[in-house]
PDB file of C-alpha atoms in Angstrom:
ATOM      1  CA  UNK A  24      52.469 171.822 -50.092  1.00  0.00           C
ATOM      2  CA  UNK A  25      54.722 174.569 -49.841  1.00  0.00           C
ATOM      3  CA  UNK A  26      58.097 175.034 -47.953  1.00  0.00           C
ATOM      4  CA  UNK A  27      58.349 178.143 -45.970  1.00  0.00           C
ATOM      5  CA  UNK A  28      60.691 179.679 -48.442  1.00  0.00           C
ATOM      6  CA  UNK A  29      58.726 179.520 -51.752  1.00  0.00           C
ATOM      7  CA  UNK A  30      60.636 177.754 -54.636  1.00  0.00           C
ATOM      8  CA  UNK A  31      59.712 181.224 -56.375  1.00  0.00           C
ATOM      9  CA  UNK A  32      62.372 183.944 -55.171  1.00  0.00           C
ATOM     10  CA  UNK A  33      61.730 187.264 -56.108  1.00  0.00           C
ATOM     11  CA  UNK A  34      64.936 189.713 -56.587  1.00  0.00           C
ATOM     12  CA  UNK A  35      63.978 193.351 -56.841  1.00  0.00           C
ATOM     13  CA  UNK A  36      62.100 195.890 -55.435  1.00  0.00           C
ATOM     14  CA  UNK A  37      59.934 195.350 -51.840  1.00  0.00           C
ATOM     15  CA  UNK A  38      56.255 195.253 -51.922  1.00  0.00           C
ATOM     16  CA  UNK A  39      54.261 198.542 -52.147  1.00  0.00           C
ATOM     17  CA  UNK A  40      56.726 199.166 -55.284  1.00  0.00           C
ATOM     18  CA  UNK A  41      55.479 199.395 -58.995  1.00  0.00           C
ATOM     19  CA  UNK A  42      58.553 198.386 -60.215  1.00  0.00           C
ATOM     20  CA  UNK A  43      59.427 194.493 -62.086  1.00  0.00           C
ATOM     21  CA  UNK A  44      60.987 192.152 -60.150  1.00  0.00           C
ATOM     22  CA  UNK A  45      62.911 188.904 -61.737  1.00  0.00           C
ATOM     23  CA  UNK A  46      61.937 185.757 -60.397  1.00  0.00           C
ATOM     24  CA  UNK A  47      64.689 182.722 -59.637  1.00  0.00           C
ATOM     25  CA  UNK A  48      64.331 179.129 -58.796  1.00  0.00           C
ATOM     26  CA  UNK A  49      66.853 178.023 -56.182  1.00  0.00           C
ATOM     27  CA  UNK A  50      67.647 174.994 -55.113  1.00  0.00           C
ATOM     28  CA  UNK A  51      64.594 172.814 -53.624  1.00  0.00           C
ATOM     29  CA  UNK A  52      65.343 171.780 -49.724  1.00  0.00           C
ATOM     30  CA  UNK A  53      66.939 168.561 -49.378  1.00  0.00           C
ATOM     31  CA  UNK A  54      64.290 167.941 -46.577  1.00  0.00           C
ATOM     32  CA  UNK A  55      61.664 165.362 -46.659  1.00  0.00           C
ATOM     33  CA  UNK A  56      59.404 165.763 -44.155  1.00  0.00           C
ATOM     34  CA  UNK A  57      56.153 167.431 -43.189  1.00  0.00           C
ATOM     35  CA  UNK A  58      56.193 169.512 -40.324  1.00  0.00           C
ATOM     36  CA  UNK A  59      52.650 169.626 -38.546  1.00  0.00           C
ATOM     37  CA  UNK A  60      50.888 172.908 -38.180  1.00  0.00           C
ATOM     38  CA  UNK A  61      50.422 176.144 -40.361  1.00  0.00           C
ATOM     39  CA  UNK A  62      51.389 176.446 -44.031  1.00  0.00           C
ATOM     40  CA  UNK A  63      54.022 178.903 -43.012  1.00  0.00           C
ATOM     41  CA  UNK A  64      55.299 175.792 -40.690  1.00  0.00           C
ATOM     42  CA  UNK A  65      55.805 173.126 -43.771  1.00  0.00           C
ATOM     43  CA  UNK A  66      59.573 173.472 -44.126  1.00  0.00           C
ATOM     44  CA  UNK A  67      59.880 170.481 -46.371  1.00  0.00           C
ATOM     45  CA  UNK A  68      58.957 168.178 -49.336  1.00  0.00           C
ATOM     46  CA  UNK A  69      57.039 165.050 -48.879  1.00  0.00           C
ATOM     47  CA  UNK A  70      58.914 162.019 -49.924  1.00  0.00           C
ATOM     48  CA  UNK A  71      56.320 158.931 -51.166  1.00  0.00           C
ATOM     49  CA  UNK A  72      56.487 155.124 -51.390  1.00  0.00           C
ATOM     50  CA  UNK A  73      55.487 152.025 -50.088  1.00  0.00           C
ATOM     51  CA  UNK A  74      52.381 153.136 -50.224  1.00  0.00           C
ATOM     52  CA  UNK A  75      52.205 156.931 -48.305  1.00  0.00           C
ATOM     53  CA  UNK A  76      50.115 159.284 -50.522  1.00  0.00           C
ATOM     54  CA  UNK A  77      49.122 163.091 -49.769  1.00  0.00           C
ATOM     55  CA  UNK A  78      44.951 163.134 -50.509  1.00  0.00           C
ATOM     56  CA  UNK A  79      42.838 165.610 -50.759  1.00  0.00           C
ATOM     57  CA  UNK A  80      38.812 165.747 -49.727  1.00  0.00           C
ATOM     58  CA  UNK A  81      38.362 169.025 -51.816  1.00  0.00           C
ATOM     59  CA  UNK A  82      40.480 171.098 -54.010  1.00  0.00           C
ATOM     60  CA  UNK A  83      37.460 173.711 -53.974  1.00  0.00           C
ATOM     61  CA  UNK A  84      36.345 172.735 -57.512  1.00  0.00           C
ATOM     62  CA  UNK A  85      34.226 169.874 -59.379  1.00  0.00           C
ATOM     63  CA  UNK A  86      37.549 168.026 -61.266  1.00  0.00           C
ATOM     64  CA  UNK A  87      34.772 167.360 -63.562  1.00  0.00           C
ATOM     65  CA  UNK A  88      35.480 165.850 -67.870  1.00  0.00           C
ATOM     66  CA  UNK A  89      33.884 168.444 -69.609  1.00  0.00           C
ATOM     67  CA  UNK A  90      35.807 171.314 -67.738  1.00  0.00           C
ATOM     68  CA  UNK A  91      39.188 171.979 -67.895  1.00  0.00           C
ATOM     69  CA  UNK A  92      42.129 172.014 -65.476  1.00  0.00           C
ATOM     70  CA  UNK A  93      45.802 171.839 -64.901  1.00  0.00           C
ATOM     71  CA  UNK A  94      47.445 169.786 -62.359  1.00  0.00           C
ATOM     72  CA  UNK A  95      51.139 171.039 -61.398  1.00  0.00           C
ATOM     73  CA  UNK A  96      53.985 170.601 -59.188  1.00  0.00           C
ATOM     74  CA  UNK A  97      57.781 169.908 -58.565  1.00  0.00           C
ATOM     75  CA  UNK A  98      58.565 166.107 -58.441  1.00  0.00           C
ATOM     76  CA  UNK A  99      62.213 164.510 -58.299  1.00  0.00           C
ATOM     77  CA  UNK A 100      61.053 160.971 -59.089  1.00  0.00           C
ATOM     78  CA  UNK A 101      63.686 157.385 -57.975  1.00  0.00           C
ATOM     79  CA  UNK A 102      61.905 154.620 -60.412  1.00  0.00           C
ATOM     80  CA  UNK A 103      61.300 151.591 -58.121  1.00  0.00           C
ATOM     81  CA  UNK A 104      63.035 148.633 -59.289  1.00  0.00           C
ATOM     82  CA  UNK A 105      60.753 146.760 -61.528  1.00  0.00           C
ATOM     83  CA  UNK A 106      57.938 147.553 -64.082  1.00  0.00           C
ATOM     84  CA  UNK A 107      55.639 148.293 -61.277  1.00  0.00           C
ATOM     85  CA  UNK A 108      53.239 151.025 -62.862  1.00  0.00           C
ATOM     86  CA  UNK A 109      53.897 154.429 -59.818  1.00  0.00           C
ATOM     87  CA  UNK A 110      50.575 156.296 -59.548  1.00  0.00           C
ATOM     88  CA  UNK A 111      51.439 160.254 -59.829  1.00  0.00           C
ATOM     89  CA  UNK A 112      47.781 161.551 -59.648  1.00  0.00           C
ATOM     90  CA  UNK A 113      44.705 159.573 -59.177  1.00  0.00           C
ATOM     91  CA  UNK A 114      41.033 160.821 -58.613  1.00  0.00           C
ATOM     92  CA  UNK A 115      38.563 158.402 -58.054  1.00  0.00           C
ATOM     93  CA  UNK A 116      38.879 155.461 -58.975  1.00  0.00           C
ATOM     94  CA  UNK A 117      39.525 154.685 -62.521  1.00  0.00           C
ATOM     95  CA  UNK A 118      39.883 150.678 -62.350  1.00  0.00           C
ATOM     96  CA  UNK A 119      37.114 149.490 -60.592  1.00  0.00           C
ATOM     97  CA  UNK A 120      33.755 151.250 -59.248  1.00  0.00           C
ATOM     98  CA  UNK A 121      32.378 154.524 -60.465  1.00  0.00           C
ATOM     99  CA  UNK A 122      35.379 155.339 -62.688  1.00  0.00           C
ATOM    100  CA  UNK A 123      37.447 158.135 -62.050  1.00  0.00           C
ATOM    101  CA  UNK A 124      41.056 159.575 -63.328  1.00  0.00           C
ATOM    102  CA  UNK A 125      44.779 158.061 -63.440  1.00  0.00           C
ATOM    103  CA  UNK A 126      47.947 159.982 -64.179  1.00  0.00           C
ATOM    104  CA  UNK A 127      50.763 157.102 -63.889  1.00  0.00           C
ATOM    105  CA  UNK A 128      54.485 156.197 -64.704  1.00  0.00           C
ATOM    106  CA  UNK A 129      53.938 152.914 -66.781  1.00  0.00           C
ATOM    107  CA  UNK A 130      57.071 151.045 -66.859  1.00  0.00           C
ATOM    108  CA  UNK A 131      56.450 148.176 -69.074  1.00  0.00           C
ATOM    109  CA  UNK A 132      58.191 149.313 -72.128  1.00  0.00           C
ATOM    110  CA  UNK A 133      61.814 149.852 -72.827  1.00  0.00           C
ATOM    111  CA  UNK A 134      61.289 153.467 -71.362  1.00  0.00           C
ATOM    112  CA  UNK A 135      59.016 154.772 -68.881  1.00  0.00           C
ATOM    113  CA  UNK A 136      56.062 156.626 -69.964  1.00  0.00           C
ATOM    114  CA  UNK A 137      54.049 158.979 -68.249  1.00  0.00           C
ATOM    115  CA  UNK A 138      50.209 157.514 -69.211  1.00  0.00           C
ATOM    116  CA  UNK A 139      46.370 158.915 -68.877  1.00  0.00           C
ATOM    117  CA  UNK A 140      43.676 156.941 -68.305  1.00  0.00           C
ATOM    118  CA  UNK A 141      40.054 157.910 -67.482  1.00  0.00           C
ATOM    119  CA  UNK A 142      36.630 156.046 -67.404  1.00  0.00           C
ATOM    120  CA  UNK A 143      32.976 156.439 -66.248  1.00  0.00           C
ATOM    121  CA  UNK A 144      31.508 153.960 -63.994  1.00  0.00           C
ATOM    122  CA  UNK A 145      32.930 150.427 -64.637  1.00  0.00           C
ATOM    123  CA  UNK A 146      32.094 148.811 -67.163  1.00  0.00           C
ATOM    124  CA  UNK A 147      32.175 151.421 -69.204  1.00  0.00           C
ATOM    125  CA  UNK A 148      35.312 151.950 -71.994  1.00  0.00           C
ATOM    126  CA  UNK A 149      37.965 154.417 -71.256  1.00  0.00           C
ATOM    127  CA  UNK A 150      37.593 157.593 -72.340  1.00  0.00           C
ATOM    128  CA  UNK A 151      41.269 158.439 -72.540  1.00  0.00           C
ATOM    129  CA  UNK A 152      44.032 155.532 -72.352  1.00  0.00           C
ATOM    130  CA  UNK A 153      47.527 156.691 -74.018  1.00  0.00           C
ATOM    131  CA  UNK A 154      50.971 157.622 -73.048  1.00  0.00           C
ATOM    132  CA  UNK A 155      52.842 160.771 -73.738  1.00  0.00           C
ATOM    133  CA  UNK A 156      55.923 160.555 -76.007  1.00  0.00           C
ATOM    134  CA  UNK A 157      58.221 162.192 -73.707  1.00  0.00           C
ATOM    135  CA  UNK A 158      61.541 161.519 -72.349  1.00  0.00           C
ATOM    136  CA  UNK A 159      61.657 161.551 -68.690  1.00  0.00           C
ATOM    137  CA  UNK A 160      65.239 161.355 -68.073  1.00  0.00           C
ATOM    138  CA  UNK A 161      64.405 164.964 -66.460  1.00  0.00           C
ATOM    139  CA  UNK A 162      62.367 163.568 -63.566  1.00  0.00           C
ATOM    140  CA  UNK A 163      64.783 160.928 -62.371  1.00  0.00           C
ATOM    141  CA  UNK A 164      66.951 161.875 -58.896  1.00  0.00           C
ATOM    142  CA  UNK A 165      66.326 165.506 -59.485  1.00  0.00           C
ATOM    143  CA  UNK A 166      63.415 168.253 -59.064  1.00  0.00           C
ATOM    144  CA  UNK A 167      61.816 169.184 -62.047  1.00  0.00           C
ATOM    145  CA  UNK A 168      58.426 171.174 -62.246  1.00  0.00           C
ATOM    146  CA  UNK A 169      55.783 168.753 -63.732  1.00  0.00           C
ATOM    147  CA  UNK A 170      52.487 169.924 -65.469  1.00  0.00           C
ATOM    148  CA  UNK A 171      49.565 168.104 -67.157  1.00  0.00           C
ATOM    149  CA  UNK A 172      46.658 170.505 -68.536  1.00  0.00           C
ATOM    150  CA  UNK A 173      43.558 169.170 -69.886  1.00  0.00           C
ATOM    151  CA  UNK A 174      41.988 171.708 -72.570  1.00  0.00           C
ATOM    152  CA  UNK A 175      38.546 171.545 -73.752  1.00  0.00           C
ATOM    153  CA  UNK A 176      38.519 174.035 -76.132  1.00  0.00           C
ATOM    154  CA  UNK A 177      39.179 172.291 -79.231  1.00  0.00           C
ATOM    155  CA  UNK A 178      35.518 170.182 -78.267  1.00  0.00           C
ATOM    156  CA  UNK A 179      37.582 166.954 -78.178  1.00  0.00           C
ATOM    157  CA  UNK A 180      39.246 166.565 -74.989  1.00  0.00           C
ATOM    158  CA  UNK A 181      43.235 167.343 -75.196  1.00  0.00           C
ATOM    159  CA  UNK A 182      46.155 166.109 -72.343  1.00  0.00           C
ATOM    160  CA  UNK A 183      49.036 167.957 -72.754  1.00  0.00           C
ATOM    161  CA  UNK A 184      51.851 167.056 -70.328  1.00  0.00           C
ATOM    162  CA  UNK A 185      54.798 170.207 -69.813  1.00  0.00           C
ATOM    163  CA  UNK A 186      58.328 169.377 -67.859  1.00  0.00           C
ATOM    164  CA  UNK A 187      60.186 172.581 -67.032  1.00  0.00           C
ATOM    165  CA  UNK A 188      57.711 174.789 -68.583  1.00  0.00           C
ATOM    166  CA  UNK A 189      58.284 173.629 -71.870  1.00  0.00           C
ATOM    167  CA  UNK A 190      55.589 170.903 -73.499  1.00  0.00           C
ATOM    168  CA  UNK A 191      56.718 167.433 -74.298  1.00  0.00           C
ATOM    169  CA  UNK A 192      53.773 165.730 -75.389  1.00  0.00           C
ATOM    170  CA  UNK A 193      49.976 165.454 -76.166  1.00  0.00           C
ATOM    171  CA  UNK A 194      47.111 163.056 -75.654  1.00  0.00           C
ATOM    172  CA  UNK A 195      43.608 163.509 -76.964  1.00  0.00           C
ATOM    173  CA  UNK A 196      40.278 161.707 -75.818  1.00  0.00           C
ATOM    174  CA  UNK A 197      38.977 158.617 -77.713  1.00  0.00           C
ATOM    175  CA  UNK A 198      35.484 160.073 -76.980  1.00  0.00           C
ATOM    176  CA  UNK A 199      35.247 163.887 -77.171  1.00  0.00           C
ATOM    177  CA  UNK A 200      34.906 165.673 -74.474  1.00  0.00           C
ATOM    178  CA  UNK A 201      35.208 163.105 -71.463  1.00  0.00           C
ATOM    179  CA  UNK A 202      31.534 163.551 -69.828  1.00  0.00           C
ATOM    180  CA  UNK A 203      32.660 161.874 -66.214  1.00  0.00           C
ATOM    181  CA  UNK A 204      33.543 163.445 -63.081  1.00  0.00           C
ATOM    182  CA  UNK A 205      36.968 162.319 -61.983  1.00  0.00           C
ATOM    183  CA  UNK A 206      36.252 164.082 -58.605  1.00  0.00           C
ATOM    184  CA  UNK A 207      33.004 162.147 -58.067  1.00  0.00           C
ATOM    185  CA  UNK A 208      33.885 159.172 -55.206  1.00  0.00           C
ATOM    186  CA  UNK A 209      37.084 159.386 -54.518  1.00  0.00           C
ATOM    187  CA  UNK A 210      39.890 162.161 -52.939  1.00  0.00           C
ATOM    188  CA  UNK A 211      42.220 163.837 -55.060  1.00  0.00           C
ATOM    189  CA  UNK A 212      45.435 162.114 -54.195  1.00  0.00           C
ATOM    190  CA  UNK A 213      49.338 162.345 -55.256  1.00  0.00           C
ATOM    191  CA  UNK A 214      50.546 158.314 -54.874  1.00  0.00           C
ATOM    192  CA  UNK A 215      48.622 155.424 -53.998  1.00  0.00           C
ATOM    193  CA  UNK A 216      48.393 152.613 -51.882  1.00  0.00           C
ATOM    194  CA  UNK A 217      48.149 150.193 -54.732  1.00  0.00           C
ATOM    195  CA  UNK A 218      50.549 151.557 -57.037  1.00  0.00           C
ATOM    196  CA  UNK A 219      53.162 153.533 -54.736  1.00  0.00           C
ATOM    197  CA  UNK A 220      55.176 156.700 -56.531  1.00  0.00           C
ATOM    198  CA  UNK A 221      58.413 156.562 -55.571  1.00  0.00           C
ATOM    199  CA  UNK A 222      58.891 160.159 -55.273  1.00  0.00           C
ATOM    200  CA  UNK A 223      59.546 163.359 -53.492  1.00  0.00           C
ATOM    201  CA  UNK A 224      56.874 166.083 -54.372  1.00  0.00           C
ATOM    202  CA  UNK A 225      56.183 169.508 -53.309  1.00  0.00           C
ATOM    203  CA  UNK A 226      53.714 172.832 -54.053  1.00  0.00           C
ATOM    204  CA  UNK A 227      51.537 171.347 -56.272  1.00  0.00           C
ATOM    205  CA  UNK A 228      48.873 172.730 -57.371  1.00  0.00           C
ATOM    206  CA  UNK A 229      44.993 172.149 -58.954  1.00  0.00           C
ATOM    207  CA  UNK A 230      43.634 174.946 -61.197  1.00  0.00           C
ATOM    208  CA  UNK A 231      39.632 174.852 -62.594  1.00  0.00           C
ATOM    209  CA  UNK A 232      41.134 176.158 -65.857  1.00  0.00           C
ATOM    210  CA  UNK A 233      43.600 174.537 -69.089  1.00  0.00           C
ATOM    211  CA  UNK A 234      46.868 177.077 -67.932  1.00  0.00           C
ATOM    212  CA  UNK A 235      49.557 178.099 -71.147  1.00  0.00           C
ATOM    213  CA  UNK A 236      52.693 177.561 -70.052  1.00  0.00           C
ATOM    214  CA  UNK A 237      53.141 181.185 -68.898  1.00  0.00           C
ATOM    215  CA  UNK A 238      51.103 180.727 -66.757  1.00  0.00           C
ATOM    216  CA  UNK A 239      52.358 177.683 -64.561  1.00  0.00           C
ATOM    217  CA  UNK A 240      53.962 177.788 -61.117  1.00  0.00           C
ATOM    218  CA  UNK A 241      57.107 177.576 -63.381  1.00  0.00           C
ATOM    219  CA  UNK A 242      59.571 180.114 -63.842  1.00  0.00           C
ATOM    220  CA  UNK A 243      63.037 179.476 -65.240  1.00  0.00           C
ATOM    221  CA  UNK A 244      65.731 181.657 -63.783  1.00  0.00           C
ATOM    222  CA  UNK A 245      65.452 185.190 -64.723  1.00  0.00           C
ATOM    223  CA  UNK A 246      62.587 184.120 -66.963  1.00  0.00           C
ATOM    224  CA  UNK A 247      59.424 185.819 -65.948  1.00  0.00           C
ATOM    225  CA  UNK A 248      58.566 189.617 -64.923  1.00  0.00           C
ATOM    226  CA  UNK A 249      56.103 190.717 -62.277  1.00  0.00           C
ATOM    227  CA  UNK A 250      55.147 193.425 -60.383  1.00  0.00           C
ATOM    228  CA  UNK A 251      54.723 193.641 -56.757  1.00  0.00           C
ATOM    229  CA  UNK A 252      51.524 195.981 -56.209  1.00  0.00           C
TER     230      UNK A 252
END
């Protein structure tokens, strides 16, 4: 999802020029709508609930357990009233059937939590089912650039959620690494039907590979170099 003006601005030289250019984040469109048509037509978030989700039949890759990824995007979140869990990112389907992924607001304790949960084919025990100590005052009425990277490298399985490029929490795998395919059966989708995000969202993004912050869609104003080639 992308508007037509990327949230990424560059401020420097034109293209064809080896010289740095400083990157700025203005502020997102207040739209919230989908226009129809080629990328370079989307002028506008997507704004979610009762029910409306954005899915995915392939994001080019196998969102497999034992490889890692990063899911990212900008979110401004409105909490439903209640303690409704709000489904950010599901693949598969990790409650019933042949198991699958779940990255969800739960909203049963005295502050929201952003929670992972993953499982093989039911009945099997999750492989992952904990919350990430993080305050999410951040993501409520206001767009802020969400990130959750799953790293594989340390042969357990580690979660590691980042808001505004910086990280705010970790979860690790009860089993180490997860063996099942979240994108086995099911679409990759942002909401869900049964557990609707209250939410506007736009360019996310799914990455085959565990990104370091510097490397996220992410860029705080005047905080990151490149060079137009």
């Amino acid at each position: 999802l992308a508007d037509e003006e990327s949230p990424l601005v560059a401020d420097g030289p034109a293209a064809g020029q080896a010289e740095p250019a400083r990157l700025s984040i203005p502020n997102k469109s207040a739209l919230t709508n989908i226009v129809t048509g080629a990328a370079r037509q989307n002028h506008g978030s997507y704004a979610l609930g009762a029910g409306g989700t954005l899915a995915a039949a392939s994001i080019g890759f196998d969102m497999a357990g034992p490889k890692p990824f990063t899911v990212e995007g900008w979110l401004k979140w409105t909490p439903a009233a209640g303690t409704a869990d709000e489904d950010l990112i599901t693949v598969g389907d990790a409650l019933t059937g042949n198991g699958g992924l779940r990255i969800f607001f739960d909203k049963t304790g005295a502050t929201p939590k952003l929670r992972v949960f993953a499982r093989g084919a039911w009945p099997c025990t999750p492989y992952v089912d904990g919350a990430f100590d993080a305050d999410l005052t951040s993501l409520v009425g206001t767009w802020a650039h969400v990130a959750i990277a799953y790293d594989i490298s340390d042969g357990e399985g580690t979660w590691t959620l980042y808001i505004e490029g910086k990280q705010v929490g970790q979860v690790k795998n009860f089993y180490h690494p997860t063996p099942v395919d979240y994108s086995r059966g099911g679409d990759f989708t942002i909401g869900s039907a049964s557990h609707p995000l209250s939410a506007a969202v736009d360019m996310w993004r799914v990455s085959p590979v565990a990104y370091a912050p510097e490397d996220l869609l992410y860029a705080p104003p005047g905080g990151m170099t490149i060079l137009f080639r």
